[in-house]
Tab-separated table of C-alpha atoms and ligand atoms in Angstrom:
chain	number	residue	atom	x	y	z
Y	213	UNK	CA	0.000	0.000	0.000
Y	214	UNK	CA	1.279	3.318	-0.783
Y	215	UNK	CA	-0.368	6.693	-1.035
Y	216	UNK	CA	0.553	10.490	-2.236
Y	217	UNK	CA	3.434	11.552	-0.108
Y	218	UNK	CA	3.738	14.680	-1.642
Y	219	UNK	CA	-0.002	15.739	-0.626
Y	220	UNK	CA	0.744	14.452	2.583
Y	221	UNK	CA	3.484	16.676	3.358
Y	222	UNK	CA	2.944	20.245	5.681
Y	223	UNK	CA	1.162	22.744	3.248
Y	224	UNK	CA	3.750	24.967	3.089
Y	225	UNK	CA	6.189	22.122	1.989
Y	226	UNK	CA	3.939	20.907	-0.953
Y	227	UNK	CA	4.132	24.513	-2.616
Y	228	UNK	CA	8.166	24.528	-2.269
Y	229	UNK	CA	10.159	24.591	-5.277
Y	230	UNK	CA	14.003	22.871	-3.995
Y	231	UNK	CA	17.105	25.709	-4.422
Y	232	UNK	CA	18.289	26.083	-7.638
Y	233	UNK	CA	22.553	26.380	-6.653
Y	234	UNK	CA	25.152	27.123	-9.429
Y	235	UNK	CA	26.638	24.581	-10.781
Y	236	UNK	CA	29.157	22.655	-9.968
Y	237	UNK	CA	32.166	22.919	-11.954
Y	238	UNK	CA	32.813	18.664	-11.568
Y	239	UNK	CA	29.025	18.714	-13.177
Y	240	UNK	CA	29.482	20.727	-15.993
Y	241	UNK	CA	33.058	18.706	-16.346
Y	242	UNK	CA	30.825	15.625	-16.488
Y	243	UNK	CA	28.483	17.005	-19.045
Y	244	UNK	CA	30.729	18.320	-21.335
Y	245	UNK	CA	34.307	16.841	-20.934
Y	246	UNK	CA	35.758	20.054	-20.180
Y	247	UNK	CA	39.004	20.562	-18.881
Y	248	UNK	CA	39.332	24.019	-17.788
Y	249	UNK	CA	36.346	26.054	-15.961
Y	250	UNK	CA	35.738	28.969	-14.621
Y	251	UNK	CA	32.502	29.382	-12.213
Y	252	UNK	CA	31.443	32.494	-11.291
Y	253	UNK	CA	28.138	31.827	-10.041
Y	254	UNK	CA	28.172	31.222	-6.357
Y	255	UNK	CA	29.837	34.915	-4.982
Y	256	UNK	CA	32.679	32.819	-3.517
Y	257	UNK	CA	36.167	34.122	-2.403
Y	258	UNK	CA	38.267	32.981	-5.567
Y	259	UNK	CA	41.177	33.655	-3.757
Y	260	UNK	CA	40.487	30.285	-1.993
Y	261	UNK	CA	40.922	29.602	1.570
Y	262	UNK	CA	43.039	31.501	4.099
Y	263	UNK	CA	46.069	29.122	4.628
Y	264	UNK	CA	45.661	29.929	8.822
Y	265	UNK	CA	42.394	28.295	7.808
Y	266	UNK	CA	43.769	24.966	6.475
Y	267	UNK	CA	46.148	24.576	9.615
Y	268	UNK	CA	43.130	25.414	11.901
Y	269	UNK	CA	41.160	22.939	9.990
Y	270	UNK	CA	43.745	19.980	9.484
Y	271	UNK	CA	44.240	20.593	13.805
Y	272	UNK	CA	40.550	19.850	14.237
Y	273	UNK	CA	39.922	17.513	12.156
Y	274	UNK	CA	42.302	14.805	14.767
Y	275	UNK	CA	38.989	15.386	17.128
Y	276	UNK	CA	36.512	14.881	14.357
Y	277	UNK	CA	35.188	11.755	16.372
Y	278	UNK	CA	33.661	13.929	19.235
Y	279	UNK	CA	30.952	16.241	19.255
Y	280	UNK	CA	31.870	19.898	18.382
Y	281	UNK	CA	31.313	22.370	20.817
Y	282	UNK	CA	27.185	22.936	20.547
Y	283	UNK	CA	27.433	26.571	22.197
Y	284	UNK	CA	30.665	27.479	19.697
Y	285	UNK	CA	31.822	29.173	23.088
Y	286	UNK	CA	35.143	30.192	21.883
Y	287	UNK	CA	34.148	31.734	17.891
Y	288	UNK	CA	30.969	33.635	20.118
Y	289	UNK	CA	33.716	34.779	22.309
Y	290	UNK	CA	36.313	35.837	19.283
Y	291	UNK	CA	33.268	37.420	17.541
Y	292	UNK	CA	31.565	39.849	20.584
Y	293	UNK	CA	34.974	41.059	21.131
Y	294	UNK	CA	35.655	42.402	17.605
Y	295	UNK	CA	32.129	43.388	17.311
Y	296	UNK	CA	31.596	44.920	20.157
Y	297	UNK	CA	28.288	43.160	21.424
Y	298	UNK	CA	27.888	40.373	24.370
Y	299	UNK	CA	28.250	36.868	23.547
Y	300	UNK	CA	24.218	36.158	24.247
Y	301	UNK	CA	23.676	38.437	21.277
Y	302	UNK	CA	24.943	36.034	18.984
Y	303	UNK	CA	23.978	32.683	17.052
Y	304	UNK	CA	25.869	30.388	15.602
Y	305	UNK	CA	24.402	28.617	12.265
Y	306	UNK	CA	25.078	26.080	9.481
Y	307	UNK	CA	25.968	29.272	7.395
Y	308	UNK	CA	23.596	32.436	7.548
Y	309	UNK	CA	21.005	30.457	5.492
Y	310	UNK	CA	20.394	27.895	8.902
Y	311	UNK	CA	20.317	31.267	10.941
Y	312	UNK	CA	17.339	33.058	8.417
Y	313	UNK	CA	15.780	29.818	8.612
Y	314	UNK	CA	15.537	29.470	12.634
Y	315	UNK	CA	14.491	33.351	12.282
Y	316	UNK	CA	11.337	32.064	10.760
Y	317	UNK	CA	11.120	28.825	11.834
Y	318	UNK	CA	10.704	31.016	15.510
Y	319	UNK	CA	8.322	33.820	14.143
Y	320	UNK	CA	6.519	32.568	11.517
Y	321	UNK	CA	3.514	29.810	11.632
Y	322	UNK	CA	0.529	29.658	9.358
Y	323	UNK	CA	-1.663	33.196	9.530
Y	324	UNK	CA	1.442	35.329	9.876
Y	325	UNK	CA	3.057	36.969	7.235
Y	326	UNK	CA	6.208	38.410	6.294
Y	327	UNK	CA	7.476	41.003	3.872
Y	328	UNK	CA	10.325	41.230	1.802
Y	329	UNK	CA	11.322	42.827	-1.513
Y	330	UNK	CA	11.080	41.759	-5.281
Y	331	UNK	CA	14.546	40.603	-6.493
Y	332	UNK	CA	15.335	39.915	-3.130
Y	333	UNK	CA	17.684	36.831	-1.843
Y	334	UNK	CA	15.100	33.310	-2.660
Y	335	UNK	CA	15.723	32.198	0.691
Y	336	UNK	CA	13.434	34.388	2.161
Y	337	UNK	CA	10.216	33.223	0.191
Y	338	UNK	CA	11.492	29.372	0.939
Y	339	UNK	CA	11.506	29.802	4.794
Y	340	UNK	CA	8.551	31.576	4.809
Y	341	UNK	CA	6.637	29.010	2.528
Y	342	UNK	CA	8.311	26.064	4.692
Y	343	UNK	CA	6.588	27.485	7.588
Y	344	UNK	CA	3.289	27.751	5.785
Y	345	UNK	CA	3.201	32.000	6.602
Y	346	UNK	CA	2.401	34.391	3.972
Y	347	UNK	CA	4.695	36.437	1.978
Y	348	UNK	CA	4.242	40.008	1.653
Y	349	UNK	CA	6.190	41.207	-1.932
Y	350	UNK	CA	7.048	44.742	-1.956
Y	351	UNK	CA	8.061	46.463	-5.453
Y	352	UNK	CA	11.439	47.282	-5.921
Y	353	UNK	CA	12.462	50.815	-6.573
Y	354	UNK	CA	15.673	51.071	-9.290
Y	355	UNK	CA	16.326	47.397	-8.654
Y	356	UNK	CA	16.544	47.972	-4.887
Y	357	UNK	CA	14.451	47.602	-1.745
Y	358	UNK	CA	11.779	50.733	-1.468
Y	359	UNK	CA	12.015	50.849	2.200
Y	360	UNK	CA	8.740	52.867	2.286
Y	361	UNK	CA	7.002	50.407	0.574
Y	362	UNK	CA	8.087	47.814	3.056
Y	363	UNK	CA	7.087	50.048	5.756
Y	364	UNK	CA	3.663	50.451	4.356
Y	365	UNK	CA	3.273	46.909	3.311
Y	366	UNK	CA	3.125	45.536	6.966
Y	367	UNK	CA	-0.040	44.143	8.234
Y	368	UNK	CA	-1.512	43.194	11.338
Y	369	UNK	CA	-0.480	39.472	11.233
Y	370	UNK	CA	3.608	40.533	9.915
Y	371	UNK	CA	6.135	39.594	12.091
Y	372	UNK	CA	8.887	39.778	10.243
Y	373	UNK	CA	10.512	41.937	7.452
Y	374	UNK	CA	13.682	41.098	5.562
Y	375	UNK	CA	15.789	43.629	4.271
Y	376	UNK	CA	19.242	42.162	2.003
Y	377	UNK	CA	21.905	44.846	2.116
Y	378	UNK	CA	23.668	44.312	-0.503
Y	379	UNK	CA	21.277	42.502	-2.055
Y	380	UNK	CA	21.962	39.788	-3.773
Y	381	UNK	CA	21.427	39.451	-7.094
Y	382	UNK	CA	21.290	43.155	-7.722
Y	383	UNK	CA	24.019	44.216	-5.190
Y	384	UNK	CA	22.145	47.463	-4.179
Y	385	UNK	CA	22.293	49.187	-0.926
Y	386	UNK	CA	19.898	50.934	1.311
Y	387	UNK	CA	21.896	54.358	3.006
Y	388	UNK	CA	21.947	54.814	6.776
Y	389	UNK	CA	19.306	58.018	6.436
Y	390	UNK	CA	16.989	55.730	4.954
Y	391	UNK	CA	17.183	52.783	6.753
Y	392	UNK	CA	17.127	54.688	10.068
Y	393	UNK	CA	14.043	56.552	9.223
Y	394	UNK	CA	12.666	53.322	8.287
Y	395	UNK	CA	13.509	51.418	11.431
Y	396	UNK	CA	11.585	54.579	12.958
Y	397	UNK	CA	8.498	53.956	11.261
Y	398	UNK	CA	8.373	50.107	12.223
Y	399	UNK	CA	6.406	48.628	15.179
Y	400	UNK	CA	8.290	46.870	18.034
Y	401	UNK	CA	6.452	43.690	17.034
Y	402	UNK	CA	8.000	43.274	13.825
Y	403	UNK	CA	10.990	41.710	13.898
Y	404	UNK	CA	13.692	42.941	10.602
Y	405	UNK	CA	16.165	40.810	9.652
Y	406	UNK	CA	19.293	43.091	8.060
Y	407	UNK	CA	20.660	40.334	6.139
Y	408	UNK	CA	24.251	41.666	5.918
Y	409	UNK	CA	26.589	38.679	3.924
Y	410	UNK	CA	28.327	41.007	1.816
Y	411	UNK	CA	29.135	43.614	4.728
Y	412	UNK	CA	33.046	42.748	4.274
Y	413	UNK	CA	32.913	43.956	0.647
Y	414	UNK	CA	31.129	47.399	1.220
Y	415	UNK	CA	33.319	50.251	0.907
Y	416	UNK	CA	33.937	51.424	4.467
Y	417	UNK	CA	34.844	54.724	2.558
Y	418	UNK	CA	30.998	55.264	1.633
Y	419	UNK	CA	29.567	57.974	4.446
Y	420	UNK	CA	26.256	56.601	3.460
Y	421	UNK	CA	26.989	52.677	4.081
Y	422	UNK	CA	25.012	50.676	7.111
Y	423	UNK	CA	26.951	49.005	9.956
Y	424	UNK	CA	23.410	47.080	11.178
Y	425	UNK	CA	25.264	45.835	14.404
Y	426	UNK	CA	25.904	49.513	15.546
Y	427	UNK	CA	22.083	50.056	15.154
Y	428	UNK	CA	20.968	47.171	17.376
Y	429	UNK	CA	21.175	49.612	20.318
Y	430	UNK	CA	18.433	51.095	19.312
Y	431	UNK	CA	16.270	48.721	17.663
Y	432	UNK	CA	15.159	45.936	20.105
Y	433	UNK	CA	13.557	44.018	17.131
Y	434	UNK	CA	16.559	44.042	14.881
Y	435	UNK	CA	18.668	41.126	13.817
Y	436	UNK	CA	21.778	41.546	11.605
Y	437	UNK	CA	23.155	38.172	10.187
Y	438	UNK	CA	26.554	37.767	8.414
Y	439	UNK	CA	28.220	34.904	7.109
Y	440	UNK	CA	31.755	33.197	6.995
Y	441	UNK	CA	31.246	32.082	3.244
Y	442	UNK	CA	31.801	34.984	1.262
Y	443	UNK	CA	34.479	37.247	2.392
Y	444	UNK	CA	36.050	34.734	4.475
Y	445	UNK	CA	36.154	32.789	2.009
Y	446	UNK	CA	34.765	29.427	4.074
Y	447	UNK	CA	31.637	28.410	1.791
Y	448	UNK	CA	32.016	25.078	1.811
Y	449	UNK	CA	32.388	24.893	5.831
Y	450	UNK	CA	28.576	26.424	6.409
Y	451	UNK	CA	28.844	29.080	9.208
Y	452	UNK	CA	27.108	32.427	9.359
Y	453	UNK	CA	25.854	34.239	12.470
Y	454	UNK	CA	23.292	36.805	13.883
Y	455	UNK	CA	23.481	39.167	16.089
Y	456	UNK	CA	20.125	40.435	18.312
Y	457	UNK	CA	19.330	41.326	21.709
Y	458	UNK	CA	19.307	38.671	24.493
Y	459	UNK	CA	15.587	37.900	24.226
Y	460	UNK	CA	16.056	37.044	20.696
Y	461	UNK	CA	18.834	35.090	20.468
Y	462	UNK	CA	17.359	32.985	23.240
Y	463	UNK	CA	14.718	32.327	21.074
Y	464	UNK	CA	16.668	31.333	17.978
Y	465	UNK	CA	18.750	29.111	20.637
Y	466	UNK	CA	15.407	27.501	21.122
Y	467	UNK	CA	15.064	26.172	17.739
Y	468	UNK	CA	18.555	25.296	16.628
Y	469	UNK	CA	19.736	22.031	16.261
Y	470	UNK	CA	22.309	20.841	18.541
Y	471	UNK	CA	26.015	20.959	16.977
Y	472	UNK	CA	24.699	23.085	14.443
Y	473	UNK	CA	28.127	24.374	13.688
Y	474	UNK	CA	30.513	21.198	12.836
Y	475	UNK	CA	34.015	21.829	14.990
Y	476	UNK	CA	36.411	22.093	11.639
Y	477	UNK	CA	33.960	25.047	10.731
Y	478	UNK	CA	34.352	26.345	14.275
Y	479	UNK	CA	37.837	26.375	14.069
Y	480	UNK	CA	38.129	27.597	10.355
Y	481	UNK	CA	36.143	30.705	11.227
Y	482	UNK	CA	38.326	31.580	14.468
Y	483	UNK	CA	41.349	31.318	12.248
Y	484	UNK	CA	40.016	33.635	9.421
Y	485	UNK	CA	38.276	35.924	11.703
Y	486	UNK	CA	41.951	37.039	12.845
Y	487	UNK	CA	43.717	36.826	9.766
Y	488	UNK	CA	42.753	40.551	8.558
Y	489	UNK	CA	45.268	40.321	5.935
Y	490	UNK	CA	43.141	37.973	4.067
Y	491	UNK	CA	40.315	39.675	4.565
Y	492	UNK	CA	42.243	42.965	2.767
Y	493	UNK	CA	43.244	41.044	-0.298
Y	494	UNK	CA	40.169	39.701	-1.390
Y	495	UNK	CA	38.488	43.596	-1.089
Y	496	UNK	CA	41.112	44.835	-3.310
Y	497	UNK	CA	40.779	41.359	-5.575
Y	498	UNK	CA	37.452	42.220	-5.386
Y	499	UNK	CA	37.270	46.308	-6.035
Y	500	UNK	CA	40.536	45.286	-9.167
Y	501	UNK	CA	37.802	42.361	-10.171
Y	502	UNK	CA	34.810	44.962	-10.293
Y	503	UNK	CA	36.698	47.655	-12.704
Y	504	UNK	CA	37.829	45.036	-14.847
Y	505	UNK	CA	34.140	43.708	-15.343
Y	506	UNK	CA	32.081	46.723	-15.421
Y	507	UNK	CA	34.951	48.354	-18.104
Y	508	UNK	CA	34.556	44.887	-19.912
Y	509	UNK	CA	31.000	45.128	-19.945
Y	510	UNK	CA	31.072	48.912	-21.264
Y	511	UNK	CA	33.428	47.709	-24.130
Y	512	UNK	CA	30.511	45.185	-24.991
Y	513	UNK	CA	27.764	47.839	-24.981
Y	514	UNK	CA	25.928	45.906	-21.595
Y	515	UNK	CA	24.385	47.818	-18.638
Y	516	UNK	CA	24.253	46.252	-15.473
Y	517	UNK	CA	23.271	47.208	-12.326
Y	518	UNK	CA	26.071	49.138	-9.659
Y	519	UNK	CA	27.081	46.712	-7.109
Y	520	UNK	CA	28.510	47.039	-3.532
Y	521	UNK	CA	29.090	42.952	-3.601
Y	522	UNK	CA	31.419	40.479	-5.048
Y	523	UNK	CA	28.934	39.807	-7.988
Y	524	UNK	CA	27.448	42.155	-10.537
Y	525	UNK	CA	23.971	41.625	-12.444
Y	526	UNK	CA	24.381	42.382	-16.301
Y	527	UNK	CA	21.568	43.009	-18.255
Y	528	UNK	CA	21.083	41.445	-21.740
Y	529	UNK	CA	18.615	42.388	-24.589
Y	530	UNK	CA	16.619	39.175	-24.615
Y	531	UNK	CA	15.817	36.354	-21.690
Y	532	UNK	CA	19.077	34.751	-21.018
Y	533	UNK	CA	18.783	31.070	-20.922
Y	534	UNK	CA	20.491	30.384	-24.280
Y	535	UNK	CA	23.228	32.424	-23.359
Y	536	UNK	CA	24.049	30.744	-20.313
Y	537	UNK	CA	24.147	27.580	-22.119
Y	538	UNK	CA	26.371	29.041	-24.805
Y	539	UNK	CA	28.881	30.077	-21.657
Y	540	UNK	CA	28.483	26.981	-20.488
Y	541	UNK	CA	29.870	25.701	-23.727
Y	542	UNK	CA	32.641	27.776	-23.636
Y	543	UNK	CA	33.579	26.502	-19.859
Y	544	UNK	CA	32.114	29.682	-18.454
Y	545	UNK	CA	29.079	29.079	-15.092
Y	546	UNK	CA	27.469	32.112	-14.366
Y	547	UNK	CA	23.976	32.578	-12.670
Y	548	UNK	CA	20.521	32.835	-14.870
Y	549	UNK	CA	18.404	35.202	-12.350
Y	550	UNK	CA	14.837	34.253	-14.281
Y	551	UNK	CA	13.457	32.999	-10.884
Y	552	UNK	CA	14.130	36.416	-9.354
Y	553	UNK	CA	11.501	38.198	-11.936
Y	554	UNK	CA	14.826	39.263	-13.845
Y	555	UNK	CA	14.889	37.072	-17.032
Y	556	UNK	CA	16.880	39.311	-19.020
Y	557	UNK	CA	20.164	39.184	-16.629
Y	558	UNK	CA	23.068	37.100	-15.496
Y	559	UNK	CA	24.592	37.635	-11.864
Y	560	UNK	CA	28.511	37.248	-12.533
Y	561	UNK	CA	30.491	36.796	-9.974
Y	562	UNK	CA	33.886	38.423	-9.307
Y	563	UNK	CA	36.802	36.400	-9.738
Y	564	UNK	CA	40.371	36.569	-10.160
Y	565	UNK	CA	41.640	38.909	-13.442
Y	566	UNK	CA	42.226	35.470	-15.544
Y	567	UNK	CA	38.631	34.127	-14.738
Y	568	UNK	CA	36.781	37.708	-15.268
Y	569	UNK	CA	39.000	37.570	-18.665
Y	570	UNK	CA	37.854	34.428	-19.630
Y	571	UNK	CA	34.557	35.675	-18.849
Y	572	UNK	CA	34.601	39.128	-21.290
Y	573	UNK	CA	36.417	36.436	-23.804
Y	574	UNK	CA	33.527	34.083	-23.474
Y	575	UNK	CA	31.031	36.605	-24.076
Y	576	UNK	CA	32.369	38.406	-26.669
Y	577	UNK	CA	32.523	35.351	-28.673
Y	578	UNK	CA	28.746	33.975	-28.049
Y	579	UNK	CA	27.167	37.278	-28.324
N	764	PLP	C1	25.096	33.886	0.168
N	764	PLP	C2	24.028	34.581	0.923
N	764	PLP	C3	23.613	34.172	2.194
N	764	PLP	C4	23.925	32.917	2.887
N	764	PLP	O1	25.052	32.285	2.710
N	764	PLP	P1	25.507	31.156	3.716
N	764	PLP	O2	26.537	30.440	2.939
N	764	PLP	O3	24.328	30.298	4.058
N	764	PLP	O4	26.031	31.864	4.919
N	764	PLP	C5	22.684	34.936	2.869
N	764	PLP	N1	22.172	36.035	2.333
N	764	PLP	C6	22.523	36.457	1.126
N	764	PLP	C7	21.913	37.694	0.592
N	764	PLP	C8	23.444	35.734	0.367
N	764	PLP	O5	23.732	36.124	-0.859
C-alpha cells in the first residue's frame, strides 16, 4: 500500500520549489568533458581559503570523532569582542542560510506573514513558505528595496521583514538616512532581519553605508546576520551568524539544532576571523575584479546594475537562458536570475583577473 506523499506533506512544503545552486564545476566537467572552468556563479572568495584556515582545519579535524562544541563558546567569544556586542547576542548557524531559517522557523507559523522585496535573496520566500506564513512582496524601486514600501506593506499578522543589504542578485544598498528613518516607522512587534553577507565587501569609505550591528542599540527588534562564506572565504564549511538582543537570540537558541556548527567550521572561522590580511586582499581582488568587469562590460555595450558585492547583475537584450548555455559551452558558469523576476540578466560573480578575462572572452565570442 502506498499513497501520495507529496499531498501528505505540511502545506507549506507541498508549494516549495528545492534551491536552484550554481553549478558545480565537476558537473558541468561531467556534461561536457571540459578541462578548464571557470565558475562564477556562487559569490565565492576565488582567492580560496586563508592558509591559517587549512592549519586550523587539518588541527581539528584529529577530534573529528567527538561532538563539536554545541554553544561554539570560543568563535561567540572571538566574535563579541571584535564586534563589540555580548556573547548572548549572537547565534551560531550552518551558514547564515540555517540562521534566516531558525528566524522564521521562531516567528513565523501559518496566519502570519512576512514582507520582503522583489529581487530579493530566494531564501526568504522558501523559509517563509516552509513554515506555511504568507509572503508580503514589496516592489522594488531602481532594482533595490523601497524601504517605504516595506514600511507600508506591513499588516496586522507581519512579524517579520527582511531587508538584504547588498542585495543579492542586484548588489544594491539601502543608506543609513533611509534605513534609520525606516527602522523609525516600524512597530516593536516586527521583527527585521538586516541580512548583511556582503558587509566585508562594502566600501567602508561610503559615508552613506550601514553598519546594522551599531544600530541594534536602538532597535530591540533588529537582527543583523553575516556569514563566513563569502568574504572569508569558508563556503564550503557552512557558518554564518546573527546578532540580536538577548531575548532574541534565546529564542533562535530555542530552535537550533544541537552541533549546528561542525568543529572544523568552528575552528576555520576563528582562524580567518583574525587573519585581517586575508580579509584585505580579497576587497582589493574584489574592487581590481569589479573595474575590470564593469569596463569589460562597457566595451561590450551591456548595462548592469552598480554593485557594492562580489557579484554584478548584467543586463542582456533578450531572456538569457540560451546564453548561459552558450557560456556553459565555452567553460564559463554564471547565474541565470529568471526565478528572481529578472529574465533578461546574469549575476557574474567576481573572480580573479584570468577568470573575469575568460569571462569578457567568453562573451564576446557567443554574443
Ligand atoms: C550567500 C548569501 C547568504 C547565505 O550564505 P551562507 O553560505 O548560508 O552563509 C545569505 N544572504 C545572502 C543575501 C546571500 O547572498
Amino acid at each position: 500500500m502506498s499513497c501520495d506523499y507529496i499531498a501528505l506533506a505540511n502545506q507549506g512544503v507541498q508549494g516549495l520549489s528545492p534551491y536552484q545552486a550554481g553549478k558545480p564545476i565537476e558537473e558541468l566537467q561531467r556534461e561536457l568533458g571540459l578541462k578548464h572552468i571557470v565558475k562564477l556563479a556562487s559569490n565565492e572568495n576565488p582567492l580560496g581559503p586563508s592558509p591559517n584556515v587549512l592549519a586550523a582545519v587539518d588541527k581539528a579535524a584529529a577530534e573529528i570523532a567527538r561532538y563539536p562544541d554545541s554553544n561554539g563558546f570560543e568563535l561567540k567569544a572571538a566574535l563579541a569582542n571584535k564586534l563589540g556586542v555580548a556573547a548572548e547576542q549572537i547565534t551560531l548557524g550552518n551558514g547564515s542560510n540555517d540562521v534566516l531559517e531558525l528566524i522564521t522557523r521562531a516567528y513565523i507559523e501559518p496566519g502570519k506573514s512576512a514582507v520582503y522585496s522583489q529581487h530579493a535573496f530566494i531564501v526568504y520566500p522558501l523559509a517563509i513558505q516552509a513554515c506555511s506564513g504568507r509572503s508580503i512582496v514589496t516592489k522594488a524601486k531602481d532594482w533595490g528595496h523601497d524601504l517605504n514600501a516595506m514600511a507600508d506593506a506591513i499588516a496586522d499578522d507581519t512579524q517579520l521583514l527582511f531587508i538584504a543589504n547588498p542585495n543579492n542578485p542586484t548588489g544594491t544598498v539601502v543608506d543609513e538616512a533611509s534605513l534609520v528613518n525606516f527602522l523609525d516607522k516600524v512597530p516593536a512587534n516586527v521583527v527585521v532581519v538586516l541580512d548583511e553577507a556582503y558587509f566585508e565587501y562594502v566600501e567602508a569609505s561610503d559615508d552613506d553605508s550601514v553598519d546594522g550591528v551599531a544600530l541594534l542599540k536602538h532597535y530591540p527588534n533588529l537582527i543583523v546576520t553575516r556569514t563566513f562564506s563569502k568574504a572569508y572565504g569558508l563556503a564550503a564549511l557552512r557558518v554564518g551568524y546573527a546578532i540580536a538582543s538577548p531575548e532574541i537570540t534565546d529564542v533562535l537558541n530555542r530552535v537550533r539544532a544541537p552541533f549546528n556548527v561542525n568543529s572544523m567550521a568552528l575552528a576555520a572561522a576563528q582562524a580567518v576571523l583574525a587573519d585581517d590580511e586575508y580579509l584585505q586582499q580579497g576587497r582589493q581582488v574584489n574592487a581590481e575584479g569589479m573595474k575590470q568587469l564593469t569596463q569589460g562590460f562597457d566595451t561590450l555595450g551591456l548595462t548592469y546594475i552598480p554593485s557594492a558585492g562580489n557579484f554584478i547583475a548584467v543586463e542582456f537584450a533578450t531572456d538569457t537562458a540560451e546564453l548561459y548555455q552558450k557560456l556553459l559551452k565555452e567553460g564559463v558558469i554564471v547565474r541565470p536570475v529568471g526565478i528572481y523576476e529578472m529574465p533578461n540578466h546574469l549575476r557574474v560573480s567576481i573572480g580573479l583577473e584570468a577568470e573575469n578575462t575568460a569571462l569578457l572572452d567568453a562573451l564576446k565570442k557567443v554574443l
